[in-house]
Amino acid sequence: MTLTINSTLTLANSMKMPIFGLGTYLLTGNLGQKAIEFALKIGYRLIDTATLYKNEKIVGNALRNSKIPRKEVFITSKVWNSDQGYSRTINAFNKSLSNLGVDYMDLYLIHWPVDGKWKDTWQALEELYNKGKVRAIGVSNFYINHLAKLLQIASIKPMVNQIEFHPFLYKKDVLEFCQEKGIVIESYAPLTHGYKFKDVKSPQFLQMMEKYNKSAAQLMLRWNIQHGTVIIPKSIKPTHIRENADIFDFSISDDDIQLLNSINEDFHSDWDPSD
Ligand SMILES: NC(=O)c1ccc[n+]([C@@H]2O[C@H](COP(=O)([O-])OP(=O)(O)OC[C@H]3O[C@@H](n4cnc5c(N)ncnc54)[C@H](OP(=O)(O)O)[C@@H]3O)[C@@H](O)[C@H]2O)c1
C-alpha cells in the first residue's frame, strides 16, 4: 500500500491515527509556535506535546491560527511523572485541555511507568476515555514487563505505546509484542534526537543515501514507518520540517531494511525504560 502524509493507522477502538506528525519537545515561544504553524500549513496533521514540554499553549495557538478544523488535527499530550496517581492525573488532564484550549484530546499517554503510581494513573485514563474527554489512551516508555502487568489490570487495553525507536534502537521484541496485542507503536526520537547523524555517514549508509537520493534523516524516518509505526520527528527549522515530510515518494527495499535493522546498537538518546 502506498503511504502518504495523510495515511492513518487504525487503533484498537477503530479510531484513525495519522502515521506522521510533529514532535514538539523544545519547541517553545514564538519560534516554536511558528514551527508548528508551518508544519500544519504543509500538511502535518498530528502534534505530539506533553505537560513536561511546557508548550501546550503554543500548540493550541498554532492550531487556532492554522484555521484547520479541530477534528482534522490529532493532538496528543501526556501526564508527567509528578502528576501521576488517580486525582492528580484527572487534574493534570483538565489543565492540559485548558492550556491547549480544546474540549477533547485525541490521545493521552502515561509518560513513564512510575512505580507505585501507574495503576491508579491508568484508572484515571480509563475514566477520561469512558467520559469521552479523550478519544484514545495509551502509554509511553512501557517495555514488555510493564505492558504485561498493565494488561493484567486494564479494563481498556492501551491503544498506543510511544517508545524510542530508530535503526540504532531497534526494539524488535517490543514492536512484535505490541503488534500481537493490537497496540500501535509510536516512535519518539525517530532521528535519535540528532545524536547519530555523524555515525550514519558510514559507507553503507552513504551508499543508500545516494541510491535513494534521500538524506540520512529521510532514510531513518522511512525505515521507521516501513515497520508499521507512527513517527513524530521534531524540528524548529522549516527546511527540516519540509525535508522530514518528504519521505512518501520512495520506498526502502526489503534487503536495505534488513541492513538498517542490523545497525542496531541499543542506543538510547533518552532514559532506558528497562533501568
Ligand atoms: N515519550 C517520551 O518519553 C518522549 C521522549 C523524547 C521525545 N518524545 C517526543 O518525540 C519527539 C521527537 O523526538 P526528539 O525531539 O527527542 O528528537 P528527534 O525528532 O529524533 O530529533 C530532533 C533533532 O534532530 C534535528 N533534526 C530534525 N530534522 C532534521 C533533519 N532533517 N536534518 C538534520 N537534523 C534534523 C533537530 O534539530 P532542528 O530542530 O534544528 O531541526 C533536533 O536537534 C519529541 O519532540 C517529543 O514530541 C517523547
mmCIF file of C-alpha atoms and ligand atoms in Angstrom:
data_model
loop_
_atom_site.group_PDB
_atom_site.id
_atom_site.type_symbol
_atom_site.label_atom_id
_atom_site.label_comp_id
_atom_site.label_asym_id
_atom_site.label_seq_id
_atom_site.Cartn_x
_atom_site.Cartn_y
_atom_site.Cartn_z
ATOM 1 C CA MET A 1 0.000 0.000 0.000
ATOM 2 C CA THR A 2 1.316 3.452 -0.859
ATOM 3 C CA LEU A 3 1.898 5.600 2.198
ATOM 4 C CA THR A 4 1.246 9.352 2.121
ATOM 5 C CA ILE A 5 1.448 12.178 4.646
ATOM 6 C CA ASN A 6 -2.296 11.651 5.123
ATOM 7 C CA SER A 7 -2.059 7.902 5.772
ATOM 8 C CA THR A 8 -3.557 6.634 9.005
ATOM 9 C CA LEU A 9 -3.411 3.522 11.158
ATOM 10 C CA THR A 10 -6.487 2.094 12.835
ATOM 11 C CA LEU A 11 -6.309 1.857 16.623
ATOM 12 C CA ALA A 12 -7.906 -0.972 18.629
ATOM 13 C CA ASN A 13 -11.043 1.158 19.145
ATOM 14 C CA SER A 14 -11.334 1.712 15.346
ATOM 15 C CA MET A 15 -10.160 5.291 15.593
ATOM 16 C CA LYS A 16 -7.794 6.534 12.864
ATOM 17 C CA MET A 17 -4.389 7.911 13.824
ATOM 18 C CA PRO A 18 -2.076 9.710 11.342
ATOM 19 C CA ILE A 19 1.196 7.838 10.812
ATOM 20 C CA PHE A 20 3.168 11.073 10.630
ATOM 21 C CA GLY A 21 3.363 14.132 12.843
ATOM 22 C CA LEU A 22 5.474 16.735 14.582
ATOM 23 C CA GLY A 23 7.297 16.204 17.875
ATOM 24 C CA THR A 24 7.418 19.381 19.948
ATOM 25 C CA TYR A 25 9.970 18.767 22.697
ATOM 26 C CA LEU A 26 11.983 22.041 22.985
ATOM 27 C CA LEU A 27 9.584 23.936 20.708
ATOM 28 C CA THR A 28 8.683 26.951 22.814
ATOM 29 C CA GLY A 29 7.898 30.642 22.433
ATOM 30 C CA ASN A 30 7.182 32.461 19.225
ATOM 31 C CA LEU A 31 9.695 30.474 17.167
ATOM 32 C CA GLY A 32 8.232 27.205 18.415
ATOM 33 C CA GLN A 33 4.700 28.323 17.572
ATOM 34 C CA LYS A 34 5.783 29.417 14.082
ATOM 35 C CA ALA A 35 7.375 25.988 13.520
ATOM 36 C CA ILE A 36 4.136 24.215 14.480
ATOM 37 C CA GLU A 37 2.119 26.578 12.259
ATOM 38 C CA PHE A 38 4.476 25.878 9.367
ATOM 39 C CA ALA A 39 4.158 22.113 9.873
ATOM 40 C CA LEU A 40 0.349 22.348 9.856
ATOM 41 C CA LYS A 41 0.490 24.536 6.739
ATOM 42 C CA ILE A 42 2.450 21.939 4.775
ATOM 43 C CA GLY A 43 0.230 19.019 5.780
ATOM 44 C CA TYR A 44 1.276 17.680 9.212
ATOM 45 C CA ARG A 45 -1.895 16.547 10.989
ATOM 46 C CA LEU A 46 -0.556 15.123 14.260
ATOM 47 C CA ILE A 47 1.105 17.180 17.002
ATOM 48 C CA ASP A 48 2.768 15.492 19.966
ATOM 49 C CA THR A 49 3.088 17.514 23.159
ATOM 50 C CA ALA A 50 3.298 16.819 26.909
ATOM 51 C CA THR A 51 2.895 18.726 30.160
ATOM 52 C CA LEU A 52 6.650 18.362 30.571
ATOM 53 C CA TYR A 53 7.359 20.356 27.395
ATOM 54 C CA LYS A 54 5.555 23.452 28.754
ATOM 55 C CA ASN A 55 4.299 24.291 25.274
ATOM 56 C CA GLU A 56 0.650 23.167 25.225
ATOM 57 C CA LYS A 57 -0.457 26.811 24.966
ATOM 58 C CA ILE A 58 1.542 27.461 21.796
ATOM 59 C CA VAL A 59 0.296 24.167 20.312
ATOM 60 C CA GLY A 60 -3.262 25.431 20.903
ATOM 61 C CA ASN A 61 -2.397 28.858 19.450
ATOM 62 C CA ALA A 62 -0.858 27.263 16.345
ATOM 63 C CA LEU A 63 -3.921 25.055 15.880
ATOM 64 C CA ARG A 64 -6.286 28.051 16.054
ATOM 65 C CA ASN A 65 -4.087 30.217 13.792
ATOM 66 C CA SER A 66 -3.956 27.429 11.210
ATOM 67 C CA LYS A 67 -7.760 27.633 10.785
ATOM 68 C CA ILE A 68 -7.740 23.867 10.227
ATOM 69 C CA PRO A 69 -10.882 22.331 11.772
ATOM 70 C CA ARG A 70 -10.140 20.841 15.211
ATOM 71 C CA LYS A 71 -11.289 17.371 14.150
ATOM 72 C CA GLU A 72 -8.677 17.230 11.372
ATOM 73 C CA VAL A 73 -5.692 17.567 13.730
ATOM 74 C CA PHE A 74 -4.700 14.748 16.062
ATOM 75 C CA ILE A 75 -3.436 16.151 19.389
ATOM 76 C CA THR A 76 -1.508 14.017 21.886
ATOM 77 C CA SER A 77 -0.437 15.002 25.378
ATOM 78 C CA LYS A 78 0.995 13.065 28.328
ATOM 79 C CA VAL A 79 0.709 13.015 32.075
ATOM 80 C CA TRP A 80 4.087 13.739 33.660
ATOM 81 C CA ASN A 81 5.551 11.597 36.458
ATOM 82 C CA SER A 82 4.937 14.061 39.308
ATOM 83 C CA ASP A 83 1.257 14.349 38.277
ATOM 84 C CA GLN A 84 0.591 10.605 38.438
ATOM 85 C CA GLY A 85 -1.994 8.938 40.711
ATOM 86 C CA TYR A 86 -5.765 8.994 40.166
ATOM 87 C CA SER A 87 -6.896 12.516 41.179
ATOM 88 C CA ARG A 88 -3.692 14.252 40.173
ATOM 89 C CA THR A 89 -3.937 12.727 36.676
ATOM 90 C CA ILE A 90 -7.531 13.922 36.241
ATOM 91 C CA ASN A 91 -6.444 17.424 37.322
ATOM 92 C CA ALA A 92 -3.372 17.354 35.048
ATOM 93 C CA PHE A 93 -5.516 16.263 32.095
ATOM 94 C CA ASN A 94 -8.025 19.083 32.654
ATOM 95 C CA LYS A 95 -5.157 21.570 32.898
ATOM 96 C CA SER A 96 -3.706 20.284 29.614
ATOM 97 C CA LEU A 97 -7.107 20.662 27.905
ATOM 98 C CA SER A 98 -7.336 24.213 29.186
ATOM 99 C CA ASN A 99 -3.744 25.036 28.132
ATOM 100 C CA LEU A 100 -4.451 23.667 24.663
ATOM 101 C CA GLY A 101 -7.812 25.477 24.549
ATOM 102 C CA VAL A 102 -9.605 22.386 23.234
ATOM 103 C CA ASP A 103 -12.550 20.460 24.627
ATOM 104 C CA TYR A 104 -11.204 16.967 23.960
ATOM 105 C CA MET A 105 -7.836 15.308 23.436
ATOM 106 C CA ASP A 106 -7.210 12.745 20.695
ATOM 107 C CA LEU A 107 -4.653 10.713 22.639
ATOM 108 C CA TYR A 108 -3.488 10.909 26.251
ATOM 109 C CA LEU A 109 -0.489 8.897 27.431
ATOM 110 C CA ILE A 110 1.185 7.914 30.694
ATOM 111 C CA HIS A 111 4.602 9.490 30.047
ATOM 112 C CA TRP A 112 6.617 6.938 32.100
ATOM 113 C CA PRO A 113 5.679 3.858 34.140
ATOM 114 C CA VAL A 114 6.150 5.334 37.635
ATOM 115 C CA ASP A 115 6.401 2.572 40.251
ATOM 116 C CA GLY A 116 3.505 2.520 42.683
ATOM 117 C CA LYS A 117 1.555 5.090 40.644
ATOM 118 C CA TRP A 118 0.906 3.827 37.130
ATOM 119 C CA LYS A 119 -2.067 1.587 38.044
ATOM 120 C CA ASP A 120 -4.041 4.495 39.536
ATOM 121 C CA THR A 121 -2.950 6.687 36.654
ATOM 122 C CA TRP A 122 -4.281 4.138 34.180
ATOM 123 C CA GLN A 123 -7.619 4.017 36.025
ATOM 124 C CA ALA A 124 -7.851 7.798 35.602
ATOM 125 C CA LEU A 125 -7.141 7.481 31.865
ATOM 126 C CA GLU A 126 -9.869 4.842 31.543
ATOM 127 C CA GLU A 127 -12.319 7.175 33.266
ATOM 128 C CA LEU A 128 -11.381 10.086 30.979
ATOM 129 C CA TYR A 129 -11.858 7.781 27.995
ATOM 130 C CA ASN A 130 -15.224 6.458 29.212
ATOM 131 C CA LYS A 131 -16.417 10.043 29.741
ATOM 132 C CA GLY A 132 -15.481 10.915 26.141
ATOM 133 C CA LYS A 133 -12.876 13.523 27.119
ATOM 134 C CA VAL A 134 -10.154 11.701 25.215
ATOM 135 C CA ARG A 135 -10.606 9.616 22.070
ATOM 136 C CA ALA A 136 -7.763 7.153 22.716
ATOM 137 C CA ILE A 137 -5.492 6.308 25.648
ATOM 138 C CA GLY A 138 -2.073 4.761 25.840
ATOM 139 C CA VAL A 139 1.319 4.638 27.449
ATOM 140 C CA SER A 140 4.870 5.694 26.772
ATOM 141 C CA ASN A 141 8.172 4.063 27.683
ATOM 142 C CA PHE A 142 6.446 0.792 28.572
ATOM 143 C CA TYR A 143 8.519 -2.284 27.719
ATOM 144 C CA ILE A 144 7.171 -5.846 27.738
ATOM 145 C CA ASN A 145 7.396 -6.308 31.523
ATOM 146 C CA HIS A 146 5.450 -3.065 32.116
ATOM 147 C CA LEU A 147 2.873 -3.884 29.439
ATOM 148 C CA ALA A 148 2.319 -7.429 30.701
ATOM 149 C CA LYS A 149 1.476 -6.052 34.178
ATOM 150 C CA LEU A 150 -0.758 -3.327 32.746
ATOM 151 C CA LEU A 151 -2.659 -5.788 30.552
ATOM 152 C CA GLN A 152 -3.489 -7.851 33.657
ATOM 153 C CA ILE A 153 -5.332 -4.979 35.376
ATOM 154 C CA ALA A 154 -6.611 -2.872 32.461
ATOM 155 C CA SER A 155 -10.312 -2.827 31.596
ATOM 156 C CA ILE A 156 -9.337 -0.951 28.434
ATOM 157 C CA LYS A 157 -6.131 -2.015 26.695
ATOM 158 C CA PRO A 158 -3.645 0.753 25.818
ATOM 159 C CA MET A 159 -4.101 1.656 22.159
ATOM 160 C CA VAL A 160 -0.658 3.195 21.651
ATOM 161 C CA ASN A 161 2.803 2.751 23.186
ATOM 162 C CA GLN A 162 5.178 5.639 22.456
ATOM 163 C CA ILE A 163 8.792 4.481 22.749
ATOM 164 C CA GLU A 164 12.180 5.495 21.410
ATOM 165 C CA PHE A 165 12.559 3.607 18.121
ATOM 166 C CA HIS A 166 15.014 4.093 15.239
ATOM 167 C CA PRO A 167 17.651 1.991 13.427
ATOM 168 C CA PHE A 168 20.113 2.490 16.317
ATOM 169 C CA LEU A 169 17.488 1.297 18.818
ATOM 170 C CA TYR A 170 15.545 -1.406 17.007
ATOM 171 C CA LYS A 171 13.234 -2.669 19.765
ATOM 172 C CA LYS A 172 12.021 -5.656 17.765
ATOM 173 C CA ASP A 173 10.736 -7.516 20.849
ATOM 174 C CA VAL A 174 8.536 -4.600 21.984
ATOM 175 C CA LEU A 175 7.339 -3.969 18.418
ATOM 176 C CA GLU A 176 6.301 -7.613 17.945
ATOM 177 C CA PHE A 177 4.684 -7.841 21.399
ATOM 178 C CA CYS A 178 2.655 -4.687 20.717
ATOM 179 C CA GLN A 179 1.666 -5.773 17.213
ATOM 180 C CA GLU A 180 0.420 -9.079 18.618
ATOM 181 C CA LYS A 181 -1.627 -7.235 21.279
ATOM 182 C CA GLY A 182 -3.053 -4.672 18.834
ATOM 183 C CA ILE A 183 -1.076 -1.771 20.330
ATOM 184 C CA VAL A 184 0.335 0.770 17.839
ATOM 185 C CA ILE A 185 3.973 1.754 18.318
ATOM 186 C CA GLU A 186 4.579 5.489 18.069
ATOM 187 C CA SER A 187 8.301 6.174 17.630
ATOM 188 C CA TYR A 188 9.785 9.032 19.544
ATOM 189 C CA ALA A 189 13.236 10.453 18.815
ATOM 190 C CA PRO A 190 12.994 8.803 15.359
ATOM 191 C CA LEU A 191 16.071 10.872 14.418
ATOM 192 C CA THR A 192 17.980 9.765 17.556
ATOM 193 C CA HIS A 193 17.430 13.285 18.968
ATOM 194 C CA GLY A 194 20.098 14.305 16.449
ATOM 195 C CA TYR A 195 22.879 12.326 18.180
ATOM 196 C CA LYS A 196 23.579 9.773 15.455
ATOM 197 C CA PHE A 197 23.736 11.943 12.383
ATOM 198 C CA LYS A 198 27.531 11.751 12.214
ATOM 199 C CA ASP A 199 27.547 7.975 12.651
ATOM 200 C CA VAL A 200 25.105 7.383 9.829
ATOM 201 C CA LYS A 201 27.662 8.764 7.443
ATOM 202 C CA SER A 202 29.055 5.225 7.278
ATOM 203 C CA PRO A 203 29.920 3.932 3.764
ATOM 204 C CA GLN A 204 26.830 1.673 3.741
ATOM 205 C CA PHE A 205 24.551 4.487 4.766
ATOM 206 C CA LEU A 206 26.149 6.936 2.355
ATOM 207 C CA GLN A 207 25.598 4.435 -0.456
ATOM 208 C CA MET A 208 21.955 4.136 0.498
ATOM 209 C CA MET A 209 21.560 7.927 0.586
ATOM 210 C CA GLU A 210 22.939 8.057 -2.931
ATOM 211 C CA LYS A 211 20.871 5.100 -4.142
ATOM 212 C CA TYR A 212 17.578 6.595 -2.914
ATOM 213 C CA ASN A 213 18.665 10.236 -3.329
ATOM 214 C CA LYS A 214 17.483 10.943 0.219
ATOM 215 C CA SER A 215 19.097 12.400 3.358
ATOM 216 C CA ALA A 216 20.094 10.368 6.408
ATOM 217 C CA ALA A 217 17.098 11.812 8.268
ATOM 218 C CA GLN A 218 14.709 10.780 5.496
ATOM 219 C CA LEU A 219 16.112 7.229 5.388
ATOM 220 C CA MET A 220 15.758 6.856 9.155
ATOM 221 C CA LEU A 221 12.162 8.104 9.085
ATOM 222 C CA ARG A 222 11.209 5.934 6.127
ATOM 223 C CA TRP A 223 12.777 2.868 7.831
ATOM 224 C CA ASN A 224 10.550 3.606 10.800
ATOM 225 C CA ILE A 225 7.196 3.840 9.003
ATOM 226 C CA GLN A 226 8.001 0.741 6.957
ATOM 227 C CA HIS A 227 7.947 -1.066 10.338
ATOM 228 C CA GLY A 228 4.291 -0.053 10.722
ATOM 229 C CA THR A 229 4.868 2.705 13.263
ATOM 230 C CA VAL A 230 3.756 6.301 13.746
ATOM 231 C CA ILE A 231 6.614 8.857 13.675
ATOM 232 C CA ILE A 232 6.931 12.284 15.290
ATOM 233 C CA PRO A 233 10.228 13.905 14.230
ATOM 234 C CA LYS A 234 10.861 17.293 15.835
ATOM 235 C CA SER A 235 12.375 20.302 14.131
ATOM 236 C CA ILE A 236 12.226 24.054 14.590
ATOM 237 C CA LYS A 237 13.613 24.694 11.102
ATOM 238 C CA PRO A 238 11.205 24.987 8.152
ATOM 239 C CA THR A 239 13.763 23.312 5.836
ATOM 240 C CA HIS A 240 13.964 20.269 8.143
ATOM 241 C CA ILE A 241 10.193 20.229 8.760
ATOM 242 C CA ARG A 242 9.706 20.043 4.994
ATOM 243 C CA GLU A 243 12.527 17.520 4.452
ATOM 244 C CA ASN A 244 11.147 15.192 7.139
ATOM 245 C CA ALA A 245 7.758 15.158 5.405
ATOM 246 C CA ASP A 246 9.329 14.353 2.044
ATOM 247 C CA ILE A 247 9.519 10.598 2.628
ATOM 248 C CA PHE A 248 6.418 9.411 0.808
ATOM 249 C CA ASP A 249 7.788 9.274 -2.742
ATOM 250 C CA PHE A 250 10.128 6.330 -2.247
ATOM 251 C CA SER A 251 10.325 3.003 -0.529
ATOM 252 C CA ILE A 252 13.322 1.195 1.016
ATOM 253 C CA SER A 253 13.830 -2.315 -0.386
ATOM 254 C CA ASP A 254 13.474 -5.334 1.929
ATOM 255 C CA ASP A 255 17.228 -6.008 1.705
ATOM 256 C CA ASP A 256 18.083 -2.446 2.700
ATOM 257 C CA ILE A 257 15.541 -2.562 5.547
ATOM 258 C CA GLN A 258 17.385 -5.670 6.823
ATOM 259 C CA LEU A 259 20.684 -3.838 6.513
ATOM 260 C CA LEU A 260 19.331 -0.922 8.534
ATOM 261 C CA ASN A 261 17.870 -3.344 11.104
ATOM 262 C CA SER A 262 21.373 -4.708 11.588
ATOM 263 C CA ILE A 263 22.918 -1.374 12.641
ATOM 264 C CA ASN A 264 21.017 -1.556 15.941
ATOM 265 C CA GLU A 265 23.268 -0.826 18.895
ATOM 266 C CA ASP A 266 20.656 -0.343 21.652
ATOM 267 C CA PHE A 267 21.433 3.352 21.680
ATOM 268 C CA HIS A 268 19.080 5.382 23.892
ATOM 269 C CA SER A 269 19.019 9.150 23.424
ATOM 270 C CA ASP A 270 16.629 9.276 26.402
ATOM 271 C CA TRP A 271 16.412 7.211 29.617
ATOM 272 C CA ASP A 272 16.259 3.454 29.136
ATOM 273 C CA PRO A 273 12.873 2.212 30.434
ATOM 274 C CA SER A 274 14.437 -1.114 31.455
ATOM 275 C CA ASP A 275 16.591 0.612 34.088
HETATM 276 N N1 LIG B 1 7.520 9.939 25.350
HETATM 277 C C1 LIG B 1 8.745 10.321 25.628
HETATM 278 O O1 LIG B 1 9.321 9.996 26.698
HETATM 279 C C2 LIG B 1 9.485 11.153 24.629
HETATM 280 C C3 LIG B 1 10.873 11.332 24.748
HETATM 281 C C4 LIG B 1 11.534 12.090 23.787
HETATM 282 C C5 LIG B 1 10.821 12.634 22.725
HETATM 283 N N2 LIG B 1 9.464 12.475 22.638
HETATM 284 C C6 LIG B 1 8.671 13.066 21.521
HETATM 285 O O2 LIG B 1 9.292 12.693 20.293
HETATM 286 C C7 LIG B 1 9.611 13.857 19.544
HETATM 287 C C8 LIG B 1 10.839 13.644 18.686
HETATM 288 O O3 LIG B 1 11.966 13.323 19.480
HETATM 289 P P1 LIG B 1 13.170 14.350 19.770
HETATM 290 O O4 LIG B 1 12.651 15.731 19.653
HETATM 291 O O5 LIG B 1 13.783 13.970 21.061
HETATM 292 O O6 LIG B 1 14.240 14.023 18.681
HETATM 293 P P2 LIG B 1 14.265 13.750 17.075
HETATM 294 O O7 LIG B 1 12.988 14.140 16.445
HETATM 295 O O8 LIG B 1 14.768 12.376 16.918
HETATM 296 O O9 LIG B 1 15.443 14.712 16.636
HETATM 297 C C9 LIG B 1 15.340 16.096 16.774
HETATM 298 C C10 LIG B 1 16.705 16.675 16.452
HETATM 299 O O10 LIG B 1 17.042 16.400 15.082
HETATM 300 C C11 LIG B 1 17.244 17.616 14.368
HETATM 301 N N3 LIG B 1 16.635 17.431 13.044
HETATM 302 C C12 LIG B 1 15.315 17.321 12.748
HETATM 303 N N4 LIG B 1 15.143 17.122 11.427
HETATM 304 C C13 LIG B 1 16.373 17.109 10.876
HETATM 305 C C14 LIG B 1 16.853 16.959 9.556
HETATM 306 N N5 LIG B 1 16.013 16.763 8.531
HETATM 307 N N6 LIG B 1 18.198 17.016 9.331
HETATM 308 C C15 LIG B 1 19.063 17.215 10.363
HETATM 309 N N7 LIG B 1 18.676 17.356 11.650
HETATM 310 C C16 LIG B 1 17.326 17.315 11.904
HETATM 311 C C17 LIG B 1 16.558 18.693 15.183
HETATM 312 O O11 LIG B 1 17.192 19.937 15.016
HETATM 313 P P3 LIG B 1 16.393 21.236 14.421
HETATM 314 O O12 LIG B 1 15.238 21.483 15.350
HETATM 315 O O13 LIG B 1 17.442 22.286 14.448
HETATM 316 O O14 LIG B 1 15.954 20.847 13.035
HETATM 317 C C18 LIG B 1 16.756 18.174 16.605
HETATM 318 O O15 LIG B 1 18.041 18.524 17.083
HETATM 319 C C19 LIG B 1 9.804 14.924 20.651
HETATM 320 O O16 LIG B 1 9.844 16.226 20.132
HETATM 321 C C20 LIG B 1 8.640 14.594 21.531
HETATM 322 O O17 LIG B 1 7.437 15.087 20.973
HETATM 323 C C21 LIG B 1 8.801 11.720 23.564
#
